[in-house]
PDB file of C-alpha atoms and ligand atoms in Angstrom:
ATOM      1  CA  UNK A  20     -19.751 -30.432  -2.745  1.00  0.00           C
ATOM      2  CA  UNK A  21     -18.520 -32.931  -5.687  1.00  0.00           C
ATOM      3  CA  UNK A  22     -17.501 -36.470  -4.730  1.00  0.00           C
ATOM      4  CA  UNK A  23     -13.724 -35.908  -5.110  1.00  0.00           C
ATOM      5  CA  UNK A  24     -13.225 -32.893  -3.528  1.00  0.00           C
ATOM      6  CA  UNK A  25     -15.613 -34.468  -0.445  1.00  0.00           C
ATOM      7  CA  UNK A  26     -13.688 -37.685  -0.222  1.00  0.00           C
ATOM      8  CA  UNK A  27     -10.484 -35.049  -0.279  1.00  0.00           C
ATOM      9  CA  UNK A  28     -11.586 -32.877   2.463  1.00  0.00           C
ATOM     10  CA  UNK A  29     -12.181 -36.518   4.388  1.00  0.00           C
ATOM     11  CA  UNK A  30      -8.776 -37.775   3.655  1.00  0.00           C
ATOM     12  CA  UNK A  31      -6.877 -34.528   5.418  1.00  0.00           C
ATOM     13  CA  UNK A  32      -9.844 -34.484   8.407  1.00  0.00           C
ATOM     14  CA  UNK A  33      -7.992 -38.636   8.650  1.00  0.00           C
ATOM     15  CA  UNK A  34      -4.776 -37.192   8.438  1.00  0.00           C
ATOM     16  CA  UNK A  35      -5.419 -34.929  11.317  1.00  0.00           C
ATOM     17  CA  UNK A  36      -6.602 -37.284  13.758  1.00  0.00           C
ATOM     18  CA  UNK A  37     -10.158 -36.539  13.245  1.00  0.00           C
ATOM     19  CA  UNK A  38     -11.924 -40.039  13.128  1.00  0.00           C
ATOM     20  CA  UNK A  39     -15.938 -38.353  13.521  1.00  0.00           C
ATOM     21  CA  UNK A  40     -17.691 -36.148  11.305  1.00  0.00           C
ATOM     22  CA  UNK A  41     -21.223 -35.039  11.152  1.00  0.00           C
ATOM     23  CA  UNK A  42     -22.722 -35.482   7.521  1.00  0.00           C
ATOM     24  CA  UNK A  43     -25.713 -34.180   6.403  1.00  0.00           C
ATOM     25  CA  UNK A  44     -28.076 -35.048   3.651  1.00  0.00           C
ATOM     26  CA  UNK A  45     -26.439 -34.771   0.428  1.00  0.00           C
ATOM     27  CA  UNK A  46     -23.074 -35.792   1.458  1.00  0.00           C
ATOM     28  CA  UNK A  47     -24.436 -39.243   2.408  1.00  0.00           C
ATOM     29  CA  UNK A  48     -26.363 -39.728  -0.738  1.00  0.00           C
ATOM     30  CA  UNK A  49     -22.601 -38.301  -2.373  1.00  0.00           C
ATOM     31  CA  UNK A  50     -21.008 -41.081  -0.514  1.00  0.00           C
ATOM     32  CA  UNK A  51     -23.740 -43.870  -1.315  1.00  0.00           C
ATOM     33  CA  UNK A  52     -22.943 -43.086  -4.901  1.00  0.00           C
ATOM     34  CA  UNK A  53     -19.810 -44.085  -4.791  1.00  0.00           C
ATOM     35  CA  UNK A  54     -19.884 -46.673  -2.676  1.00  0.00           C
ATOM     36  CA  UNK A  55     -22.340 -47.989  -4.915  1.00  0.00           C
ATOM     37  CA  UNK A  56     -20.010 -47.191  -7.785  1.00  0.00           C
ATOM     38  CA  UNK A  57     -16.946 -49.347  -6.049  1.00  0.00           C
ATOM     39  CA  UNK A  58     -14.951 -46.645  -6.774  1.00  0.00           C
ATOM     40  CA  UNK A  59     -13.913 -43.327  -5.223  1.00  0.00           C
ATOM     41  CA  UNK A  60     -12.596 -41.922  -8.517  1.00  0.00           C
ATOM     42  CA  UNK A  61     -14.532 -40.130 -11.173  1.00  0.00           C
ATOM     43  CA  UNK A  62     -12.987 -37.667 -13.550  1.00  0.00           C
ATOM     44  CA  UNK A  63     -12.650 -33.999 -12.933  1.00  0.00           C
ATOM     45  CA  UNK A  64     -14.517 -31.716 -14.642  1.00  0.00           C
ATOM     46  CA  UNK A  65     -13.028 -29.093 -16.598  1.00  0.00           C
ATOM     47  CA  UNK A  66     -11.550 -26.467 -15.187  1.00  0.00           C
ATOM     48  CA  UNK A  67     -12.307 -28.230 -11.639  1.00  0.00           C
ATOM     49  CA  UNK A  68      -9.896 -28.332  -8.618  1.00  0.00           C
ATOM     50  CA  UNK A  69      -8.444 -31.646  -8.903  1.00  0.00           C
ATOM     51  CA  UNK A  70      -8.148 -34.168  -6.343  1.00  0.00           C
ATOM     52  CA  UNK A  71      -5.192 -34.223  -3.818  1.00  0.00           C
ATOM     53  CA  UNK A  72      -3.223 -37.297  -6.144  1.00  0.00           C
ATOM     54  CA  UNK A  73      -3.414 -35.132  -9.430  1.00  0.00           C
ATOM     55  CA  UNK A  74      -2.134 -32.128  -7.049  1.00  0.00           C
ATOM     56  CA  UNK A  75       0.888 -34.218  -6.097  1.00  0.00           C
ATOM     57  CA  UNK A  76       1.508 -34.661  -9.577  1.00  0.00           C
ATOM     58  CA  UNK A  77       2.142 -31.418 -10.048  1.00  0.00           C
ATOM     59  CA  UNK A  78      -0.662 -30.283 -12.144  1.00  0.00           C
ATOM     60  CA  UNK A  79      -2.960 -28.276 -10.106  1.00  0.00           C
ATOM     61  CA  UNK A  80      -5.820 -26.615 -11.753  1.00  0.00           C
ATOM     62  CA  UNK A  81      -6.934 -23.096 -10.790  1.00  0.00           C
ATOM     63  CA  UNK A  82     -10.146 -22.134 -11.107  1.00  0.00           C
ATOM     64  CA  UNK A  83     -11.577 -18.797 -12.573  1.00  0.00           C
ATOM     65  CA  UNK A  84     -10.909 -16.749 -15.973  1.00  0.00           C
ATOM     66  CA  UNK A  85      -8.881 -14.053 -15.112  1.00  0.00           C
ATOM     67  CA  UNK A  86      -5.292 -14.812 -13.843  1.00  0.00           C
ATOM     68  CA  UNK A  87      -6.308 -12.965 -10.973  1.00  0.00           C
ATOM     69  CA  UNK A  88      -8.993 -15.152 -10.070  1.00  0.00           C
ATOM     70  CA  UNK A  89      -6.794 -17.932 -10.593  1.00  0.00           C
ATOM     71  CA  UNK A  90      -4.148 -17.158  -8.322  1.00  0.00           C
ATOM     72  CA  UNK A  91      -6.781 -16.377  -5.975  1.00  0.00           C
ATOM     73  CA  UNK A  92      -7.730 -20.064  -6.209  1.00  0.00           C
ATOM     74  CA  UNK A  93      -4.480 -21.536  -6.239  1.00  0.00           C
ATOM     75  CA  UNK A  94      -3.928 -19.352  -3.067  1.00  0.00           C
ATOM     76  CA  UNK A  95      -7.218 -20.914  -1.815  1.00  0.00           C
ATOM     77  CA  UNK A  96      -6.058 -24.196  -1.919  1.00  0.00           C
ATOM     78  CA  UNK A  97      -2.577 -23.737  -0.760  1.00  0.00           C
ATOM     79  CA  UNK A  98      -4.128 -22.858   2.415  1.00  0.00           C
ATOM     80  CA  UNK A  99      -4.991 -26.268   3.123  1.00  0.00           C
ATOM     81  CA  UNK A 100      -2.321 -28.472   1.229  1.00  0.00           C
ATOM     82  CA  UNK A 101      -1.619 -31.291   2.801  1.00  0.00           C
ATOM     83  CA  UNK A 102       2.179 -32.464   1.536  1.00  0.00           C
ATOM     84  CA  UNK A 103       2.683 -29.162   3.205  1.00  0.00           C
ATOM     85  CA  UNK A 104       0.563 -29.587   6.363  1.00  0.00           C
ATOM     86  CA  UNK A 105       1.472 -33.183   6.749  1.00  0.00           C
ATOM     87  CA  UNK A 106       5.734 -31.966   7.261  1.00  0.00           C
ATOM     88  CA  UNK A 107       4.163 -30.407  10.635  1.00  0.00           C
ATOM     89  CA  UNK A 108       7.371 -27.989  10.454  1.00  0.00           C
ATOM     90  CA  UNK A 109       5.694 -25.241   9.092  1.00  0.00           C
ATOM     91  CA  UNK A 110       3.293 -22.665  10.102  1.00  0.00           C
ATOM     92  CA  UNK A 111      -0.357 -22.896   9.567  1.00  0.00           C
ATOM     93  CA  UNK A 112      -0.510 -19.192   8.522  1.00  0.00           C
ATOM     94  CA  UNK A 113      -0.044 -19.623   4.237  1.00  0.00           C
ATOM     95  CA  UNK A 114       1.472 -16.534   2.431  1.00  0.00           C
ATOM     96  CA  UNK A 115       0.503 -16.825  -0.946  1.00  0.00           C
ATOM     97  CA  UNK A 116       1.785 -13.807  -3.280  1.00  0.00           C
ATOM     98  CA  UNK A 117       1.701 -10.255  -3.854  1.00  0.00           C
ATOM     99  CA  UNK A 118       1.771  -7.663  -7.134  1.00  0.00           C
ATOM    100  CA  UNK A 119       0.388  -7.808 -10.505  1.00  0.00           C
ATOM    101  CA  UNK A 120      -0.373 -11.407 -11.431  1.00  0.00           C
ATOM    102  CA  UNK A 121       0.017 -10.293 -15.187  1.00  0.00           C
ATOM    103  CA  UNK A 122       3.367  -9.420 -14.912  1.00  0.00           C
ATOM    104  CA  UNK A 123       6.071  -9.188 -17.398  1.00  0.00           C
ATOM    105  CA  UNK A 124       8.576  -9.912 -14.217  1.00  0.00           C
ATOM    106  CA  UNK A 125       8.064 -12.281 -11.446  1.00  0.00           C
ATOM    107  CA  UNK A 126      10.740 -12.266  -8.225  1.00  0.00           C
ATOM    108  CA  UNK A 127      10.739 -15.636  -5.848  1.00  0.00           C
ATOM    109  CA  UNK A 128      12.050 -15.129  -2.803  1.00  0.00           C
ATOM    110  CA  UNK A 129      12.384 -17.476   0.128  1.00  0.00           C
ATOM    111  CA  UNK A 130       9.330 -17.830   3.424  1.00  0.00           C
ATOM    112  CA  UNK A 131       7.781 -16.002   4.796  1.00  0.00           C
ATOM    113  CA  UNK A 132       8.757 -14.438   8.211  1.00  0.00           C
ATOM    114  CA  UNK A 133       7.888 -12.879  11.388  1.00  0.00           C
ATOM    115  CA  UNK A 134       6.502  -9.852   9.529  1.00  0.00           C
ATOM    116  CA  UNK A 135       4.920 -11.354   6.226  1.00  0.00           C
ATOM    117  CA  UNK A 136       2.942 -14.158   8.123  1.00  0.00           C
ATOM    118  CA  UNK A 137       1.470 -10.882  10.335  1.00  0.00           C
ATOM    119  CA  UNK A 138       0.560  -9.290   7.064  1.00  0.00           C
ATOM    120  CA  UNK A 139      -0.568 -11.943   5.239  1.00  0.00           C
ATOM    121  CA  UNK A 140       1.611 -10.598   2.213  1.00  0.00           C
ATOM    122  CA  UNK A 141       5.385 -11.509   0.859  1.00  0.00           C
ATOM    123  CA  UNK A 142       8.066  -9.351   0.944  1.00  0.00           C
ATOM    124  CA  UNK A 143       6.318  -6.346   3.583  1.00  0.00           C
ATOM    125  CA  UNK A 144       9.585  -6.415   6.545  1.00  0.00           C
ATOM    126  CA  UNK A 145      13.147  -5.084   6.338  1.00  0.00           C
ATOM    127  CA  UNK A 146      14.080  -6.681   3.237  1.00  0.00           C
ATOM    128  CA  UNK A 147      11.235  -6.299   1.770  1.00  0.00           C
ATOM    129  CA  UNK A 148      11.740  -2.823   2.064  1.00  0.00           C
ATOM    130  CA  UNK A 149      15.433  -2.806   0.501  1.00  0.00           C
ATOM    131  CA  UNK A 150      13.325  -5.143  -2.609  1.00  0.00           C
ATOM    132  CA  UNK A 151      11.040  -2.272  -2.950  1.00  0.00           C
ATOM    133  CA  UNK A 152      14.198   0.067  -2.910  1.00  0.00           C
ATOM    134  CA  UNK A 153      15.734  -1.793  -6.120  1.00  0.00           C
ATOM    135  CA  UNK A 154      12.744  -2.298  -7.915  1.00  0.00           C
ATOM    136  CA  UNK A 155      12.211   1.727  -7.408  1.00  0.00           C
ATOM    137  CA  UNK A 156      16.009   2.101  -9.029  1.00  0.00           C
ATOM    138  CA  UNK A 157      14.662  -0.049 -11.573  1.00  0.00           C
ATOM    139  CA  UNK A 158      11.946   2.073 -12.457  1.00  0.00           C
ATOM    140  CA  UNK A 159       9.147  -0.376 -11.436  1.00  0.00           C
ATOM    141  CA  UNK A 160       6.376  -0.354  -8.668  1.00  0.00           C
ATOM    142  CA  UNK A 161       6.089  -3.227  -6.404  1.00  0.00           C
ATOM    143  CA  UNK A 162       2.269  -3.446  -7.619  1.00  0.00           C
ATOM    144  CA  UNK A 163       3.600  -3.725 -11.207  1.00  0.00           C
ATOM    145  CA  UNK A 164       5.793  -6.845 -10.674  1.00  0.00           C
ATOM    146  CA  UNK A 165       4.993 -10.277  -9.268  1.00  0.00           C
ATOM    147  CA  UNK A 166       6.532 -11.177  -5.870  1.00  0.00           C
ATOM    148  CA  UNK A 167       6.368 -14.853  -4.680  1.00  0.00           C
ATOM    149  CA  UNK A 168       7.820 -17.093  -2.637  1.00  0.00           C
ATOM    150  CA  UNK A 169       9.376 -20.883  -2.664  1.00  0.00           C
ATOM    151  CA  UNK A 170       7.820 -21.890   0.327  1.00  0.00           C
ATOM    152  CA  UNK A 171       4.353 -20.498   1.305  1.00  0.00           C
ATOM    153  CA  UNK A 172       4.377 -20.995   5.006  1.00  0.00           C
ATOM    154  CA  UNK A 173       7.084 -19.568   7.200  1.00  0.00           C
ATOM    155  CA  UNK A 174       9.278 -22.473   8.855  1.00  0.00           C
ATOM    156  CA  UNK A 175       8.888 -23.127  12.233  1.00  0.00           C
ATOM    157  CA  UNK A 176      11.787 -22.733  15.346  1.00  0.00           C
ATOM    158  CA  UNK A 177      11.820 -23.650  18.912  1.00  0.00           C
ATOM    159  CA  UNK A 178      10.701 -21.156  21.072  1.00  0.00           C
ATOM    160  CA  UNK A 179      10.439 -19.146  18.171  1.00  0.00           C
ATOM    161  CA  UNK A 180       9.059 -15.668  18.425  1.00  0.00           C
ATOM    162  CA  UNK A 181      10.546 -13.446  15.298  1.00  0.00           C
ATOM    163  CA  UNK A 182      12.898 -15.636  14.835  1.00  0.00           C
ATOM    164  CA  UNK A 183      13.098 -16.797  11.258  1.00  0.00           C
ATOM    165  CA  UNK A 184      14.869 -19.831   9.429  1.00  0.00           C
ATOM    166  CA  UNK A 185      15.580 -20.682   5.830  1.00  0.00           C
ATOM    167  CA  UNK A 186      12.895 -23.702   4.469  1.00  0.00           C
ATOM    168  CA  UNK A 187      14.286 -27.016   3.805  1.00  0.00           C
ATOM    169  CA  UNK A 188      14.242 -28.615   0.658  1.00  0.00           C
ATOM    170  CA  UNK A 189      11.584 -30.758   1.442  1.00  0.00           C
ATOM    171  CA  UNK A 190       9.979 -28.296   2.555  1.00  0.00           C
ATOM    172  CA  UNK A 191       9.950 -26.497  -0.913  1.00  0.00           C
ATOM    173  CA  UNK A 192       9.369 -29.328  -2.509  1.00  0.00           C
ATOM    174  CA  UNK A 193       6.145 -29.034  -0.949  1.00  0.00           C
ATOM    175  CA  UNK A 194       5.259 -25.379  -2.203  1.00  0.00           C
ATOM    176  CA  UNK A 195       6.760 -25.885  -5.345  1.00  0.00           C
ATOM    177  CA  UNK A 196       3.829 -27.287  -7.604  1.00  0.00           C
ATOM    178  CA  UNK A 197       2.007 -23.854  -6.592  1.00  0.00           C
ATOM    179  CA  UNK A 198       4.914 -21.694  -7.718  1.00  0.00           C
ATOM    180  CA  UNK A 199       5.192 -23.754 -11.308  1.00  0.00           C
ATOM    181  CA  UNK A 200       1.245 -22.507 -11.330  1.00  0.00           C
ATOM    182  CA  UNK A 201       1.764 -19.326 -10.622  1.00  0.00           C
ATOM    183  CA  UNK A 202       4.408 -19.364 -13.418  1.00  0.00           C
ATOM    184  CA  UNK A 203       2.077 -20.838 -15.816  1.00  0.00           C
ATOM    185  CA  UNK A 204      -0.846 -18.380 -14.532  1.00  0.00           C
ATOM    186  CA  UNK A 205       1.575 -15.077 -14.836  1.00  0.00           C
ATOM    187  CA  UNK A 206       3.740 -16.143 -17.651  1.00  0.00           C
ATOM    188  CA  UNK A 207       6.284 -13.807 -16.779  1.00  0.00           C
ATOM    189  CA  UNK A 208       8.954 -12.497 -19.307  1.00  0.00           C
ATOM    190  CA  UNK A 209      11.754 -12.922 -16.661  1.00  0.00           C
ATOM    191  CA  UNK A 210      12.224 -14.579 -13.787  1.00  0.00           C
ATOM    192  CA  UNK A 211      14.361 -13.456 -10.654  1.00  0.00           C
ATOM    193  CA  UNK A 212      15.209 -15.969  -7.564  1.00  0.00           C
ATOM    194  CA  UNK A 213      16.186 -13.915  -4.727  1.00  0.00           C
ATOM    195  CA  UNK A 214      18.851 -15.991  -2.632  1.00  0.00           C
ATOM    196  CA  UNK A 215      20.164 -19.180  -2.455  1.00  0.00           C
ATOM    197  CA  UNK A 216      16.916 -21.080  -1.246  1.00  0.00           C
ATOM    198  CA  UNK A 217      15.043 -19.842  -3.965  1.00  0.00           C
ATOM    199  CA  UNK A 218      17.228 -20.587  -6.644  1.00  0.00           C
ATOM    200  CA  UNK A 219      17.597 -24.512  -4.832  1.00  0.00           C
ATOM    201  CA  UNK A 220      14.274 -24.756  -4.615  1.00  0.00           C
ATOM    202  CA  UNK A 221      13.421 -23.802  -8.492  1.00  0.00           C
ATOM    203  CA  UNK A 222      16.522 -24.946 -10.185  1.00  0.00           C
ATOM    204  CA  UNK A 223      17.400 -27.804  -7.696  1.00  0.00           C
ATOM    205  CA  UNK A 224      21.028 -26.713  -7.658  1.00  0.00           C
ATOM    206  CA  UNK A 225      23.046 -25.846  -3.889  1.00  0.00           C
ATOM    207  CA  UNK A 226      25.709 -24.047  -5.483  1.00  0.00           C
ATOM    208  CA  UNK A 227      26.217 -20.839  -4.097  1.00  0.00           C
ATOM    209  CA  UNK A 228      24.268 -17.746  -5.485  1.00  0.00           C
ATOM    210  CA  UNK A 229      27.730 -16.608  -6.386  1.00  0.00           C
ATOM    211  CA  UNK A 230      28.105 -19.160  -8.778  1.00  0.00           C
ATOM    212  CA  UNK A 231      24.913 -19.333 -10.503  1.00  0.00           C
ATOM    213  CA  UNK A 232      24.402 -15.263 -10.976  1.00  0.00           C
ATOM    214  CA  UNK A 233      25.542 -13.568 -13.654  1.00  0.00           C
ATOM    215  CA  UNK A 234      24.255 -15.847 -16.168  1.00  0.00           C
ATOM    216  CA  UNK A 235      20.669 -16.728 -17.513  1.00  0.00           C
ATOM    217  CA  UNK A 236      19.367 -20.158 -16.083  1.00  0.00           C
ATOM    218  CA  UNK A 237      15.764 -21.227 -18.189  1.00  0.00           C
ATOM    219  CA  UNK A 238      12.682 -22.602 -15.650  1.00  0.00           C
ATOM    220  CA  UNK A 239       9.324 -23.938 -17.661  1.00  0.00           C
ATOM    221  CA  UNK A 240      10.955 -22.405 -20.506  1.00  0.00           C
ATOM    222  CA  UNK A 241      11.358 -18.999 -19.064  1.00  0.00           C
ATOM    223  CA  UNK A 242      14.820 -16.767 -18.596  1.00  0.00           C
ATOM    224  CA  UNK A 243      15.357 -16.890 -14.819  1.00  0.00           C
ATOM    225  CA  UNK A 244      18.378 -15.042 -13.392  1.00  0.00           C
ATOM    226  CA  UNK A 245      19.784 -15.693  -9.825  1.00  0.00           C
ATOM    227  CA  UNK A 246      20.900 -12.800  -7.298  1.00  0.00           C
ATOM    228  CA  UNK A 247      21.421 -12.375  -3.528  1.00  0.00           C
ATOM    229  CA  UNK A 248      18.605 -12.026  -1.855  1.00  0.00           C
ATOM    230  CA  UNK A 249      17.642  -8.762   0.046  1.00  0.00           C
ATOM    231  CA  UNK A 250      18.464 -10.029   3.742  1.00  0.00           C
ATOM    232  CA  UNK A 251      21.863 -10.895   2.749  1.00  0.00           C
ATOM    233  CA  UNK A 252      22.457  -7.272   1.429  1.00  0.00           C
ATOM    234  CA  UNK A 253      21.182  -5.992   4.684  1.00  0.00           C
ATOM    235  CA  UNK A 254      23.604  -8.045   6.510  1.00  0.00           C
ATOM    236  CA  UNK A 255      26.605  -6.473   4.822  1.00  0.00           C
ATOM    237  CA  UNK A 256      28.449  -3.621   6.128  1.00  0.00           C
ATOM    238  CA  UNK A 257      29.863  -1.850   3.860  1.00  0.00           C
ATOM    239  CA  UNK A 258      27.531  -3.867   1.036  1.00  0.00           C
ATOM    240  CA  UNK A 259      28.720  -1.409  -1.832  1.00  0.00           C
ATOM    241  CA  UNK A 260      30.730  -4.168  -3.945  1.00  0.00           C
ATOM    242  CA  UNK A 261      27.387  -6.702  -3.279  1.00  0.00           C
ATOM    243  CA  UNK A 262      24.545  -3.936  -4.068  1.00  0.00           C
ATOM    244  CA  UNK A 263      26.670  -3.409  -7.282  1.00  0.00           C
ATOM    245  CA  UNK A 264      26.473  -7.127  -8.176  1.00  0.00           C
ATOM    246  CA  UNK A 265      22.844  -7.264  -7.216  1.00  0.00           C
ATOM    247  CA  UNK A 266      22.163  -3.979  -9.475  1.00  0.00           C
ATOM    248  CA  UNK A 267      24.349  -5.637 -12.264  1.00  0.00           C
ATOM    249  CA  UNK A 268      22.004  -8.804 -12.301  1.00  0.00           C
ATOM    250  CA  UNK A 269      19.010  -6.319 -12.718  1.00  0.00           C
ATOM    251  CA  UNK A 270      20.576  -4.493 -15.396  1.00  0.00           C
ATOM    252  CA  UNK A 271      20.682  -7.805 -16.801  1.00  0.00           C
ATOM    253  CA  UNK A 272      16.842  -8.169 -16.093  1.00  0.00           C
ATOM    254  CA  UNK A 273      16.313  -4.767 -17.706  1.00  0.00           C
ATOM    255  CA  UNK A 274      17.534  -5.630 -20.754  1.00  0.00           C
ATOM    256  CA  UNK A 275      16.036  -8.566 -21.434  1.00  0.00           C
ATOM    257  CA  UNK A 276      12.664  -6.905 -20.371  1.00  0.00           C
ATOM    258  CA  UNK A 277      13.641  -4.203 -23.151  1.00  0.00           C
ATOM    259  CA  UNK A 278      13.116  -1.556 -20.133  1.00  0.00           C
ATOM    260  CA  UNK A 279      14.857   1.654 -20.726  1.00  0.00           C
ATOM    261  CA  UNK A 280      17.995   2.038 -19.281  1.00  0.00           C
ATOM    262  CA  UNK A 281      19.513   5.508 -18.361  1.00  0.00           C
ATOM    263  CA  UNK A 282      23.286   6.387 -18.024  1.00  0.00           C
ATOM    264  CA  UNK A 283      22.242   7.397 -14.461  1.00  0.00           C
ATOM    265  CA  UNK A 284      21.047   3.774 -13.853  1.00  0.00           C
ATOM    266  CA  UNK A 285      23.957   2.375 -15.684  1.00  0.00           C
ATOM    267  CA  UNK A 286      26.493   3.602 -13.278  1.00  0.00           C
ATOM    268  CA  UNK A 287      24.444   3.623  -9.768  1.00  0.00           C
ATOM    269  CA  UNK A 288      26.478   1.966  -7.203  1.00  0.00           C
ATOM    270  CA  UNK A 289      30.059   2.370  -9.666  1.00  0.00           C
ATOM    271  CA  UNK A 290      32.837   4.224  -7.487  1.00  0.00           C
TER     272      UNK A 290
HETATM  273  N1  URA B  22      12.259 -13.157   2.725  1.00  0.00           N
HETATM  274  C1  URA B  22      11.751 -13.887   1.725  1.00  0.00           C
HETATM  275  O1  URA B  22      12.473 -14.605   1.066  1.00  0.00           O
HETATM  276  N2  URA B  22      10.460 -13.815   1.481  1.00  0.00           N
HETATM  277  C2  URA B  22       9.653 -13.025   2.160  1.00  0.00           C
HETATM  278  O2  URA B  22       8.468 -12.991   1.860  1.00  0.00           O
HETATM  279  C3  URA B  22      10.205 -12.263   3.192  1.00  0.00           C
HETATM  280  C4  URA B  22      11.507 -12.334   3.465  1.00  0.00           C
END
């Protein structure tokens, strides 16, 4: 194990009470080094995870060649991550991402809930079901986009069973520096923030998705378009005015994807 990410792994066995640990050989001779040294920082090697302060600044470096492999190591560390840990209001389980991590479109949703956090995967309950229904009337495969989240670990209630809540902003804040890397790992064509949590979290704005849809918002320098999120179209009863506003958004998507669009599509969910 290198020095830094050692003296990390010490730090967040400090932060979680644990004051005993059981070294062995080469981590004592790591630790003699730089105590010898006087200093507990030496740089990072290319293309090395960096240490938990360079994390914070919002620069964390996957490792791997293929943007698969790096997501696979961003999701690696995100399992562990402390500013995220440390809130002690969310769940231990972390739900990374799910689809094609070369994707032309990338969708950000919320947390995780009851369902996701048993499956490990985004986006897999009841509205993840009505996402894969619009992505189907948009021609696309769930394993051809890429489906994230703001906040990678679903919030914690009292008592709570299935019982879901929206993150807080500090809790975003927390998952955030992951989703910028997933952006910069993907480097998506379009961006989509399902709901109002996701579109706080990545544009830092609380108006209401009403507000903020139907025009193109820019995040790391990519076209990101707000809509209502899935749950909120499952909520509604007779949701045909809000599935038309939703569909309108991803028309929008559409064409700045250059996807085909058919007549059919054009006028789904028009009386
Ligand atoms: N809602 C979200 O926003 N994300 C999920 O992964 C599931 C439900």
């Amino acid at each position: 194990m290198d020095a830094p990410i050692l003296l990390d792994y010490l730090k967040q066995l400090e932060k979680q009470g644990i004051d005993h640990v059981e070294i062995d050989d080469h981590a004592r001779s790591v630790l003699r080094e730089l105590y010898t040294r006087g200093s507990a920082r030496r740089p990072a090697k290319p293309n090395m995870v960096e240490t938990s302060e360079q994390l914070q600044s919002n620069s964390i470096v996957a490792q791997g060649n293929t943007a698969a492999e790096k997501i696979a190591s961003l999701a690696n560390i995100a399992k562990t991550w402390q500013p995220a840990r440390s809130l002690g209001s969310l769940r231990d389980t972390m739900v990374f991402s799910a689809g094609n991590p070369e994707a032309d479109f990338m969708l950000v949703g919320e947390a995780p809930g009851f369902q996701e956090e048993q499956k490990c995967e985004p986006f897999v309950g009841p509205a993840g079901e009505k996402l894969n229904q619009i992505l189907e009337a948009m021609g696309l495969a769930r394993e051809k986009v890429y489906i994230s989240n703001v906040c990678k670990f679903r919030p914690t209630t009292r008592n709570q069973t299935t019982n879901n809540r929206k993150p807080s902003p500090e809790e975003m804040a927390t998952s955030l520096p992951f989703v910028k890397a997933e952006i910069d790992i993907v480097k998506p064509r379009v961006i989509v923030a399902l709901g109002g949590s996701a579109a706080q979290g990545l544009l830092g704005s609380d108006k209401p998705v009403g507000q903020l849809r139907e025009s193109w918002h820019q995040f790391q320098g990519i076209p990101l378009r707000v809509t209502y999120h899935p749950s909120y179209l499952l909520r509604q009863e007779d949701g045909l005015g809000e599935k038309l506003k939703v569909w309108e958004d991803m028309l929008a998507v559409m064409e700045k994807l250059s996807l085909p669009v058919s007549e059919k599509q054009r006028s789904y969910f028009k009386k």
